[in-house]
Short mmCIF file of C-alpha atoms in Angstrom, two decimals:
data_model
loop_
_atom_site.label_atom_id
_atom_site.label_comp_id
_atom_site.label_asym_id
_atom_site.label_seq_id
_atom_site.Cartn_x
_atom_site.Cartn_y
_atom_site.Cartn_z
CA UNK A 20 -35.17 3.68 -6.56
CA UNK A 21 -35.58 1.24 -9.90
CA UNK A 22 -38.62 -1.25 -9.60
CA UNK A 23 -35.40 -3.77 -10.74
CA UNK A 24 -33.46 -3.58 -7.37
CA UNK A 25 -33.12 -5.17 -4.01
CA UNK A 26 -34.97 -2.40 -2.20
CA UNK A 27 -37.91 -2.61 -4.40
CA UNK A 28 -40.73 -4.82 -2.72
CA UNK A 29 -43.28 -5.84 -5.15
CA UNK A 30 -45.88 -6.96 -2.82
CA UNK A 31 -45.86 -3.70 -0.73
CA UNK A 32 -45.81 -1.84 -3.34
CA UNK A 33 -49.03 -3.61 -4.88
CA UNK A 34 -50.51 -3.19 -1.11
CA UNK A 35 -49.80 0.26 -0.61
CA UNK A 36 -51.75 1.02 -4.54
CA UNK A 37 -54.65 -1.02 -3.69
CA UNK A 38 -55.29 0.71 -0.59
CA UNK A 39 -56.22 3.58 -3.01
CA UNK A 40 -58.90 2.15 -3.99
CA UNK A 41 -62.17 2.71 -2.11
CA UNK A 42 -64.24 -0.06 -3.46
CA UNK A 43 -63.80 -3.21 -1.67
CA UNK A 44 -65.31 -5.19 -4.34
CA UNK A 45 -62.59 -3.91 -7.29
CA UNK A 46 -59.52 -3.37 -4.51
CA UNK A 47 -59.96 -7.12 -4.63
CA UNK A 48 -60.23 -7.80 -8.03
CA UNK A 49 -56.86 -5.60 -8.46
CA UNK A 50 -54.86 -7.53 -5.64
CA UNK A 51 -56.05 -10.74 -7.68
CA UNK A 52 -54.89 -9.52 -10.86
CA UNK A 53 -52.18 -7.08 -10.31
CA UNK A 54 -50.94 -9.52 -7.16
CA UNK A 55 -50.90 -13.01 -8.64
CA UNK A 56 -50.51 -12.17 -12.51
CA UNK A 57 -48.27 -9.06 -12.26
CA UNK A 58 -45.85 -10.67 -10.05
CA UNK A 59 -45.12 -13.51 -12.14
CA UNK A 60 -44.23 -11.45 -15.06
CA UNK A 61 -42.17 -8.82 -12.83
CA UNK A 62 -39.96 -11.91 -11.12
CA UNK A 63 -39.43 -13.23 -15.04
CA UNK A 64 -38.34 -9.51 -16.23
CA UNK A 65 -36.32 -9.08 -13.25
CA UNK A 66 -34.29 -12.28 -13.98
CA UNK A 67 -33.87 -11.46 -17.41
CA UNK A 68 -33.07 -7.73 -16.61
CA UNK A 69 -30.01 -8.84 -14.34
CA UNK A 70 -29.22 -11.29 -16.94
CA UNK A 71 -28.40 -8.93 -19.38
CA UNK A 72 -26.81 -6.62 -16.06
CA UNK A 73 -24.41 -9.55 -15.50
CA UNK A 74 -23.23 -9.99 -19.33
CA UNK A 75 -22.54 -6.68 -19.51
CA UNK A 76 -20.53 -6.51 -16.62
CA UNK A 77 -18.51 -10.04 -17.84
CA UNK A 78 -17.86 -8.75 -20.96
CA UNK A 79 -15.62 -5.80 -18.90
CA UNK A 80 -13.60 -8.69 -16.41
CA UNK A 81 -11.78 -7.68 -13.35
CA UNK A 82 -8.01 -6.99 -14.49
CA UNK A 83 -4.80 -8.80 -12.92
CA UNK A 84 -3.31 -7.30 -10.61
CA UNK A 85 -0.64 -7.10 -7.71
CA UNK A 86 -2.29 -8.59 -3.89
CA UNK A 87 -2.86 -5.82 -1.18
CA UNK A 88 0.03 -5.00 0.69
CA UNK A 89 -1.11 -4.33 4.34
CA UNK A 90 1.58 -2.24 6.59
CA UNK A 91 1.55 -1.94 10.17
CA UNK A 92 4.19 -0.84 13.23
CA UNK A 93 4.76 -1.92 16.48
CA UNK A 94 7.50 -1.91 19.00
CA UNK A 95 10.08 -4.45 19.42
CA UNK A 96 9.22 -5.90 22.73
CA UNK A 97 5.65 -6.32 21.46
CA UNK A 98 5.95 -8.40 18.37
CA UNK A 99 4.50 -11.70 18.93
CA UNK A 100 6.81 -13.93 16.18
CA UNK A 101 3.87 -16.19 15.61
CA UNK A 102 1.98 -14.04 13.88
CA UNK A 103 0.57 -14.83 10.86
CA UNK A 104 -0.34 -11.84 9.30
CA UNK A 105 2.28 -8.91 9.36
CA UNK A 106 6.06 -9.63 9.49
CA UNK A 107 8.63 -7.04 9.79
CA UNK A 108 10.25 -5.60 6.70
CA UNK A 109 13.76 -6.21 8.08
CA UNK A 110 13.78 -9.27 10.38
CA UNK A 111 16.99 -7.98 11.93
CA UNK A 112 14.82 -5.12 13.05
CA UNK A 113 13.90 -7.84 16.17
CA UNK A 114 17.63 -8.01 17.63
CA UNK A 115 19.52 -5.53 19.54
CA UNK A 116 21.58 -3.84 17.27
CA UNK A 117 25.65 -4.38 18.18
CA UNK A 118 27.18 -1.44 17.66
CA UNK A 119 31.01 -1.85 16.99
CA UNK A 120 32.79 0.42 19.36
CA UNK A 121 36.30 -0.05 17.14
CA UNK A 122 34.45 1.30 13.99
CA UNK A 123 32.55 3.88 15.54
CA UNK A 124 35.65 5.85 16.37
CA UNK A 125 37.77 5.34 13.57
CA UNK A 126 35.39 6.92 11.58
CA UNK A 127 34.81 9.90 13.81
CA UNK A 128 38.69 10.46 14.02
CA UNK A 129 38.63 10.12 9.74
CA UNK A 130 35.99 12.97 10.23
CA UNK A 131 33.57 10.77 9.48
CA UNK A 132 29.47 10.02 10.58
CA UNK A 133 28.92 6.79 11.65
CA UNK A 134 25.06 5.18 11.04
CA UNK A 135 23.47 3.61 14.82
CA UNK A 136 19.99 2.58 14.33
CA UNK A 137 16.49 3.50 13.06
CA UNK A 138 13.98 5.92 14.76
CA UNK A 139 10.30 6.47 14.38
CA UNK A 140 9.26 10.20 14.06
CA UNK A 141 5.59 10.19 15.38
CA UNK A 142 4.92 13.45 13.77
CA UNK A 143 4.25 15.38 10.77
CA UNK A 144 6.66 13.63 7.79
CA UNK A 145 7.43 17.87 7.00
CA UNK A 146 9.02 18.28 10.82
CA UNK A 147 10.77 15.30 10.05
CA UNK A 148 12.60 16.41 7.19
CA UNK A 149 13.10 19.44 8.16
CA UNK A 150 15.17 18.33 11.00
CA UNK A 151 17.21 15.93 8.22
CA UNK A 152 17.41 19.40 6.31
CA UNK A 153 18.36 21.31 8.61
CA UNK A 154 21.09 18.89 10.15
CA UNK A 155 20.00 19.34 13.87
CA UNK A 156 22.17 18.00 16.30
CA UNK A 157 21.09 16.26 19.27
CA UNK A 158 23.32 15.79 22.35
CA UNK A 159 23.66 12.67 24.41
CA UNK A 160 26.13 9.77 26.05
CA UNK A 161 27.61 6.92 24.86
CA UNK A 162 28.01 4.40 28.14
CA UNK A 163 30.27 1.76 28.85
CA UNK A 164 31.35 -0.05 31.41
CA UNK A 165 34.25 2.07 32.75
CA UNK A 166 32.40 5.75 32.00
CA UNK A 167 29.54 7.92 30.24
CA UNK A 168 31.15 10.07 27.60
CA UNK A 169 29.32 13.28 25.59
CA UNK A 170 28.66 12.73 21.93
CA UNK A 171 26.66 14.51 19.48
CA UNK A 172 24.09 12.84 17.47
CA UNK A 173 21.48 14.40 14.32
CA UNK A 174 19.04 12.59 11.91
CA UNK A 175 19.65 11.49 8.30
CA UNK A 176 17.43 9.75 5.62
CA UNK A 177 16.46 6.24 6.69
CA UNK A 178 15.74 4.64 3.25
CA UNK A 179 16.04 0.70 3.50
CA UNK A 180 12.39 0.03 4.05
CA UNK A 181 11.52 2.51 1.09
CA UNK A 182 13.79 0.42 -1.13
CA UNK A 183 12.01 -2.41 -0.36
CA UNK A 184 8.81 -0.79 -1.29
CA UNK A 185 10.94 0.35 -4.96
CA UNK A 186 11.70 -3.62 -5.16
CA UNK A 187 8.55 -4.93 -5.38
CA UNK A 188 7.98 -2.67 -8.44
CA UNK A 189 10.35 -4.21 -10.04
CA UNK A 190 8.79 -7.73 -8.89
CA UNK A 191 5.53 -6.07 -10.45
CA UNK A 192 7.16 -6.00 -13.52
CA UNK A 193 8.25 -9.10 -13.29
CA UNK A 194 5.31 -10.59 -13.17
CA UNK A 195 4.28 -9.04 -15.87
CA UNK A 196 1.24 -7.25 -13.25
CA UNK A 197 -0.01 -3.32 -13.72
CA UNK A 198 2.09 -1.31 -10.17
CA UNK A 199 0.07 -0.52 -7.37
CA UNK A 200 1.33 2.59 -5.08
CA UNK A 201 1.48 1.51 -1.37
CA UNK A 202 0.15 2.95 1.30
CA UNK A 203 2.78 3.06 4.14
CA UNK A 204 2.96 6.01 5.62
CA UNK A 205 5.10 4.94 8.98
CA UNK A 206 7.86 3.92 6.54
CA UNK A 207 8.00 8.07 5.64
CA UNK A 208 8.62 8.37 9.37
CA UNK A 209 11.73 6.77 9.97
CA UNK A 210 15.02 8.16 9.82
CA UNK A 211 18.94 7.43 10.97
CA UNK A 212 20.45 8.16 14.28
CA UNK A 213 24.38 8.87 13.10
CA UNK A 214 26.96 9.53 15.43
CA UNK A 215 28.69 12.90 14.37
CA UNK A 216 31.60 13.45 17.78
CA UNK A 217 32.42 12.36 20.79
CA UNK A 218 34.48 13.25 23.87
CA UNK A 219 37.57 11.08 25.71
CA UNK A 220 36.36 7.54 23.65
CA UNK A 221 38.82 4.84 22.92
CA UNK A 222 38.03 2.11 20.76
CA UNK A 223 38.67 -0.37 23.66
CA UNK A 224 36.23 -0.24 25.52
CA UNK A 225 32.87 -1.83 24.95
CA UNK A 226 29.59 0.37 23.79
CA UNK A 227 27.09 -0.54 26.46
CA UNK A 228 24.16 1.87 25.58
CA UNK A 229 23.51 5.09 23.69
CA UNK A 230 21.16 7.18 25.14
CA UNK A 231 19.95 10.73 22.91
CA UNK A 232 17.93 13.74 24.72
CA UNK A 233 15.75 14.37 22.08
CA UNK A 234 14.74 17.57 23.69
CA UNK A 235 11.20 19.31 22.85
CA UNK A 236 11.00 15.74 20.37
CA UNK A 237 11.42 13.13 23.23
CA UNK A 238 7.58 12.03 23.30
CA UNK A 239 7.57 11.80 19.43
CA UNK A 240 11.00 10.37 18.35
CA UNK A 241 10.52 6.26 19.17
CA UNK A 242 13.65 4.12 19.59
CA UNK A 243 12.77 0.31 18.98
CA UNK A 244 10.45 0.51 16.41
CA UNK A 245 9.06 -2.70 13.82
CA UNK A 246 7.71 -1.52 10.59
CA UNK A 247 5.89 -4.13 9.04
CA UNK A 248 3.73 -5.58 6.08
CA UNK A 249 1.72 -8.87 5.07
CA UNK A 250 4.80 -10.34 3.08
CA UNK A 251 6.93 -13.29 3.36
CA UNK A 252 9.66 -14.30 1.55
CA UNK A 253 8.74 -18.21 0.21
CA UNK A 254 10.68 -20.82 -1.12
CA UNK A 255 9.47 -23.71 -4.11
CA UNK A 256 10.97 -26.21 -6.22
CA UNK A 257 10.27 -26.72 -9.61
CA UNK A 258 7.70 -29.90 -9.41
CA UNK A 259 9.31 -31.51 -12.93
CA UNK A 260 11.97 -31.34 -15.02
CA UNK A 261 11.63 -28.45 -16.83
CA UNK A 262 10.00 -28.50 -20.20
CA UNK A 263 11.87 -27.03 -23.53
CA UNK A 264 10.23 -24.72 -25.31
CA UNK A 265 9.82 -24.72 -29.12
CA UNK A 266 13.09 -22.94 -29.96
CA UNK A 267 15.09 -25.41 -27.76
CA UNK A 268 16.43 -22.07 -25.66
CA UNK A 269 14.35 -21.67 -23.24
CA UNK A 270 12.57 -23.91 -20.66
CA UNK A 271 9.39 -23.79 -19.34
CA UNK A 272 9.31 -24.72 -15.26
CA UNK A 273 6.22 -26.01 -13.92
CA UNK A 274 5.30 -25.65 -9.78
CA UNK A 275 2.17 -27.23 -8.77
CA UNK A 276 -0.72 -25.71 -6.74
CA UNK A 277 -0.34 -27.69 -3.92
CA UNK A 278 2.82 -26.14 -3.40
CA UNK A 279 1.33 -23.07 -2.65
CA UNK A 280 -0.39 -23.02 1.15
CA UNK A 281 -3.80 -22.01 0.89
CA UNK A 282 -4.58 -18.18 2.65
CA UNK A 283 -2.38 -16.17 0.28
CA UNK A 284 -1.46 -15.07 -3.33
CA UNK A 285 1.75 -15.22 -4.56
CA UNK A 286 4.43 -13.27 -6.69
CA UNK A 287 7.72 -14.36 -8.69
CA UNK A 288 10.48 -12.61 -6.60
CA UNK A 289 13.27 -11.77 -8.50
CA UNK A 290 16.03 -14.40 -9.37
CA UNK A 291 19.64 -14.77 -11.43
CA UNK A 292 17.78 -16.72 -14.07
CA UNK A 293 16.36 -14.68 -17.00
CA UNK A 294 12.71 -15.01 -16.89
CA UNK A 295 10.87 -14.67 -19.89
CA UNK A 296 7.70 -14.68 -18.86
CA UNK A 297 5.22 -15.92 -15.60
CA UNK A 298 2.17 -16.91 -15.81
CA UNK A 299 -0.90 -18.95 -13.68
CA UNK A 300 -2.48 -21.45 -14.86
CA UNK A 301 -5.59 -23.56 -13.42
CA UNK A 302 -3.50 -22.62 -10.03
CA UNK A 303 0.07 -23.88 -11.42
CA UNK A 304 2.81 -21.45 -11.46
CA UNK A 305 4.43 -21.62 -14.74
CA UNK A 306 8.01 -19.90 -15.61
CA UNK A 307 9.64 -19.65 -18.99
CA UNK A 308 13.25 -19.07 -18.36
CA UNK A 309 16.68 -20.33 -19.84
CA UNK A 310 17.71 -22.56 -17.06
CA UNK A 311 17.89 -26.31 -18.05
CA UNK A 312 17.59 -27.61 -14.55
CA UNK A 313 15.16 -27.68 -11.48
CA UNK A 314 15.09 -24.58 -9.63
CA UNK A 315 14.48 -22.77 -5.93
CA UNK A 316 12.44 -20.30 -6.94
CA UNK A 317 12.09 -17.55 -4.60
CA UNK A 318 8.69 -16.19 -4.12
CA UNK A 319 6.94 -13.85 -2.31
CA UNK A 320 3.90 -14.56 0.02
CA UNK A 321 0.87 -11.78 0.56
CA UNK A 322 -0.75 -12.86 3.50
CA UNK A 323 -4.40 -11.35 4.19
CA UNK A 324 -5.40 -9.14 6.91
CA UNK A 325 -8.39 -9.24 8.77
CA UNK A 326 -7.20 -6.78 11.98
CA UNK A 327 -7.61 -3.05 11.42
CA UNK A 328 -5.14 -2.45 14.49
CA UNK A 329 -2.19 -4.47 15.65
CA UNK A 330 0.24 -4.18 18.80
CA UNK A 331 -1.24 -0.76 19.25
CA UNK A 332 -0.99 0.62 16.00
CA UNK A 333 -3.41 1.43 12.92
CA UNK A 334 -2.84 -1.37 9.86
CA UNK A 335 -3.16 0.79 6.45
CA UNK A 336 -3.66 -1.20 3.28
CA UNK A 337 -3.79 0.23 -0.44
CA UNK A 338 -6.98 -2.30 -0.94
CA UNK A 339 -9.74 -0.49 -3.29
CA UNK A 340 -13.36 -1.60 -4.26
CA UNK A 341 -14.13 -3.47 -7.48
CA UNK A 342 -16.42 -1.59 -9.49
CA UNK A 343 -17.29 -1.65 -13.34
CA UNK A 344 -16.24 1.95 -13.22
CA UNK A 345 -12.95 0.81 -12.76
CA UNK A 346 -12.39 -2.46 -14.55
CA UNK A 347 -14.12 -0.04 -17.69
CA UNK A 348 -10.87 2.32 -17.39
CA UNK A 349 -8.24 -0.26 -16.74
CA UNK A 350 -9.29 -2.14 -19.98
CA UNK A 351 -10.10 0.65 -22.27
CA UNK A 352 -7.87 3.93 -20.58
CA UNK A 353 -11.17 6.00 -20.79
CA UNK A 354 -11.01 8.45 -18.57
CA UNK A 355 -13.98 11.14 -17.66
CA UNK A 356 -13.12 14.41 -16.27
CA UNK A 357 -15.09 15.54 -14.05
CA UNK A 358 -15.37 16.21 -9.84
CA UNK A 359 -17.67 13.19 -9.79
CA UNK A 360 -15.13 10.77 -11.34
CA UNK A 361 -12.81 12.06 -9.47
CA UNK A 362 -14.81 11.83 -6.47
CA UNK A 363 -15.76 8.32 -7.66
CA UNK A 364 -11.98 7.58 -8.08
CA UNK A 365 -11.09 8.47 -4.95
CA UNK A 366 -13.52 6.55 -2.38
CA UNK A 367 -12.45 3.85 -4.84
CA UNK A 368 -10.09 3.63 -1.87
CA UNK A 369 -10.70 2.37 1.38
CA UNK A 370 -8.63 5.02 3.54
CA UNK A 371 -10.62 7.50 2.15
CA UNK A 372 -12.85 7.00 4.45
CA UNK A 373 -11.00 9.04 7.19
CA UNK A 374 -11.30 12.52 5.03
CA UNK A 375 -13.77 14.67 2.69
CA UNK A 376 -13.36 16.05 -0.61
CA UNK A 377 -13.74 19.83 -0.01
CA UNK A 378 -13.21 21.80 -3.42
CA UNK A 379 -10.76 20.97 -6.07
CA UNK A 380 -9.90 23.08 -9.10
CA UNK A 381 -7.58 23.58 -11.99
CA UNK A 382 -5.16 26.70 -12.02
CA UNK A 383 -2.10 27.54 -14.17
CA UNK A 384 -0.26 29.07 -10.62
CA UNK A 385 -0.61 26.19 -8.39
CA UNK A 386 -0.17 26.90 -4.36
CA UNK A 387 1.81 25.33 -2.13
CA UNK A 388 0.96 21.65 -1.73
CA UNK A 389 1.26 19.75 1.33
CA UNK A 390 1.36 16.22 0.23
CA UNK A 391 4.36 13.95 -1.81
CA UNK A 392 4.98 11.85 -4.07
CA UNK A 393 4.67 8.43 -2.90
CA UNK A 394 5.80 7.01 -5.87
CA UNK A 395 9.14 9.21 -6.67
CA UNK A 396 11.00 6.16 -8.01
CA UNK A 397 9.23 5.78 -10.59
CA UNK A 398 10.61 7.68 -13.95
CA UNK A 399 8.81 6.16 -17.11
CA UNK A 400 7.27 9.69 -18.28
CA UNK A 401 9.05 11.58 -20.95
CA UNK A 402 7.62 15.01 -21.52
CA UNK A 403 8.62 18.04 -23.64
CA UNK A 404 7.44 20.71 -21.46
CA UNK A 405 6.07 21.25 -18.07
CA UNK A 406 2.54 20.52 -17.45
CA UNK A 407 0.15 23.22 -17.92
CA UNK A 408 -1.99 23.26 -15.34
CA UNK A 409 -2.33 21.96 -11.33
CA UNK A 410 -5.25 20.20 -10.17
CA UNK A 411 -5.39 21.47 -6.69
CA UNK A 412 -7.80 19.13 -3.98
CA UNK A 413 -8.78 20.73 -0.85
CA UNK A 414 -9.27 17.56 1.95
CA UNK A 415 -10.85 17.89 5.31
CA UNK A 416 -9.55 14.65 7.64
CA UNK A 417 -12.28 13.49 10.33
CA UNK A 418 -9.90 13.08 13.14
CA UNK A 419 -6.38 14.80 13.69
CA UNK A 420 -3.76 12.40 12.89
CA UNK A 421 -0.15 12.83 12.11
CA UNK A 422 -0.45 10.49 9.31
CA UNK A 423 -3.14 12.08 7.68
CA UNK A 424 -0.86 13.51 5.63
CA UNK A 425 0.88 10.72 4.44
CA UNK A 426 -2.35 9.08 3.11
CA UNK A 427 -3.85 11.87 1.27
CA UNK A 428 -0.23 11.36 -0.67
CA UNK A 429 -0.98 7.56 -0.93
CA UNK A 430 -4.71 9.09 -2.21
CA UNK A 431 -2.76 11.96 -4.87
CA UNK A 432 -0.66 9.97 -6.05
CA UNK A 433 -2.75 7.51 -7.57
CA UNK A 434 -5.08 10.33 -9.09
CA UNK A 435 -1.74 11.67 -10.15
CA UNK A 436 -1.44 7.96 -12.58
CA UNK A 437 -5.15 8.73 -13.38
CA UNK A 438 -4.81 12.18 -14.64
CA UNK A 439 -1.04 12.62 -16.18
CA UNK A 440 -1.58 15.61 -17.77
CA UNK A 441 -2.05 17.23 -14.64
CA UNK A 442 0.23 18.45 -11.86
CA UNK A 443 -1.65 16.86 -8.95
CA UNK A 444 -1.49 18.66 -5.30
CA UNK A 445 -3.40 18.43 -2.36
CA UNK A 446 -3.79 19.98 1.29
CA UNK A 447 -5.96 19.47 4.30
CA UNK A 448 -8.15 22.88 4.97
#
């Protein structure tokens, strides 16, 4: 402990030496010295030392970047629409999905699939695409109101929430802001119920319910699931007629702070006008584009999150701590290798929380890993060769959890950013 932090009491400290001293007469004479004299000259150098502490951090600022993007799921019947802190990725998601009876067969009688509705896999993300893989067929009934008829159903790739994820990179970019990986690892868990036969159907009749026997899966495959996250689309006017810029092309549009509601950051969505550039300014939101007139500018809204569960269901958030450490390599691109940066890198994160770093190590023949890429869409490294070597991490999680998984590849893939030249892999031991 430094005699220049919090923890360090002065006066104790002066106590506890004084107390060494056996003769009454000089124990005095030190407290009246050491106590009254010392002190002021240790509260003046312990200004001045954090002083200098705080100009050396300021001269290193914390970096611009995207808000925290807080996912959560919950089941349809639960989701309370006045919530103001997670919203569902796909409001449609809240309605009964109509399922057009017409459509479904002439597909199946063109030999054709036909896509029903979203699942939730509460199980390992590996199971899950194996099944996809493996196109495993699941039997069941399609009822109406005359008669139950046999149909055949298996799993495909559910990928309209993960687009949405590979959209707001590109609003990242936009907004001219550093990406972010998100951690959602229910949105790895959902996949499409398609229709692949049935028996005796005709399109007349009316699809009441479909009803799957998921077999040995029944208590982990979830009809009626809501993934969701803290955003909200939001909609604002250009406060003034635009401005023109110096080469008469392009105009600069102007929307005021108190435009914004107060509780949440905001992020240019993207738009048919082409946007030069967007910027902040004393908390107006200023866009250079080529449109002449006023615009509806579509934004989007990160709301914050204060609940660690909702409806049931762990919220996971990609939220990290703000350290010197860190600002330090986003402004300069320094990089240390070693386990204690890397160590220091990765309880950076918040969801770290839930494991232990075991061993890590590099090795030219890298093992089997067990986590992903959470960031596959993204293809802006061009490389001659392979790279050389794998830096394997070996996790233990603190509780079993079938989404432990799927964070530890939230938790890779950002060291993967941190440490290109490496193949990064990990697994849970």
């Amino acid at each position: 402990m430094g005699i220049f932090t919090d923890e360090f009491d002065l006066a104790g400290y002066v106590k506890q030496q004084a107390m060494k001293i056996d003769d009454l007469q000089n124990r005095e004479l030190f407290r009246d010295i050491i106590g009254d004299m010392f002190s002021e000259l240790y509260r003046h150098m312990y200004a001045e030392y954090h002083g200098l502490e705080q100009r050396m951090l300021a001269e290193v600022s914390r970096p611009a970047e995207v808000p925290d993007v807080m996912t959560g799921l919950c089941r349809r019947e639960d989701y309370d629409q006045t919530d103001k802190e997670l919203y569902p990725l796909d409001a449609a998601d809240l309605l009964e999905p109509e399922i057009p009876a017409a459509d479904v067969l002439d597909h199946l009688q063109q030999g054709e699939s036909y896509a029903l509705f979203p699942v939730f896999f509460a199980g390992e993300t590996a199971t899950l695409q194996k099944l996809i893989r493996e196109r495993h067929r699941f039997s069941g009934v399609v009822k109406s109101g005359f008669n139950d008829v046999a149909a055949t159903f298996e799993l495909r790739p559910c990928r309209r929430y993960l687009q949405q994820i590979e959209a707001l990179y590109g609003v990242t970019n936009l907004n001219a802001l550093p990406w972010r990986s998100i951690l959602a690892p229910y949105l790895y868990k959902f996949a499409e119920v398609w229709i692949t036969s049935v028996e005796g159907w005709t399109g007349e009749q009316t699809i009441e319910r479909i009803m799957l026997d998921y077999a040995e899966f029944r208590d982990i495959i979830q009809e009626k699931m809501v993934p969701l996250w803290n955003i909200q689309p939001y909609q604002a006017l250009t406060s003034a007629y635009p401005e023109a810029c110096m080469d008469r092309i392009a105009y600069e549009h102007r929307l005021y702070a108190h435009q914004f509601p107060a509780g949440g950051q905001y992020l240019l969505d993207q738009s048919d006008a082409a946007v030069r550039s967007v910027r902040w300014q004393g908390g107006d939101l200023i866009i250079t584009c080529d449109q002449r007139e006023r615009e509806s500018w579509p934004l989007l809204r990160f709301y914050p999150v204060r609940s660690a569960e909702k409806y049931g269901y762990r919220v996971y958030g990609n939220q990290h701590d703000q350290s010197f450490a860190r600002n330090l390599m986003a402004a300069y691109g320094q990089r240390v290798k070693t386990r204690a940066e890397v160590e220091r890198f990765l309880w950076s994160f918040a969801c770290m929380r839930d494991f232990s770093l075991q061993d890590l190590r590099l090795r030219q023949a890298a093992g089997q890993a067990a986590t992903y890429c959470t960031d596959e869409f993204i293809g802006y490294e061009f490389r001659t060769g392979s790279r050389e070597y794998t830096l394997e991490l070996d996790f233990q999680a603190k509780q079993e959890d079938y989404r432990n998984l799927d964070v530890l590849s939230f938790l890779v893939t950002n060291l993967q950013h941190y440490f290109p030249e490496y193949n990064c892999a990990g697994r849970l031991v």
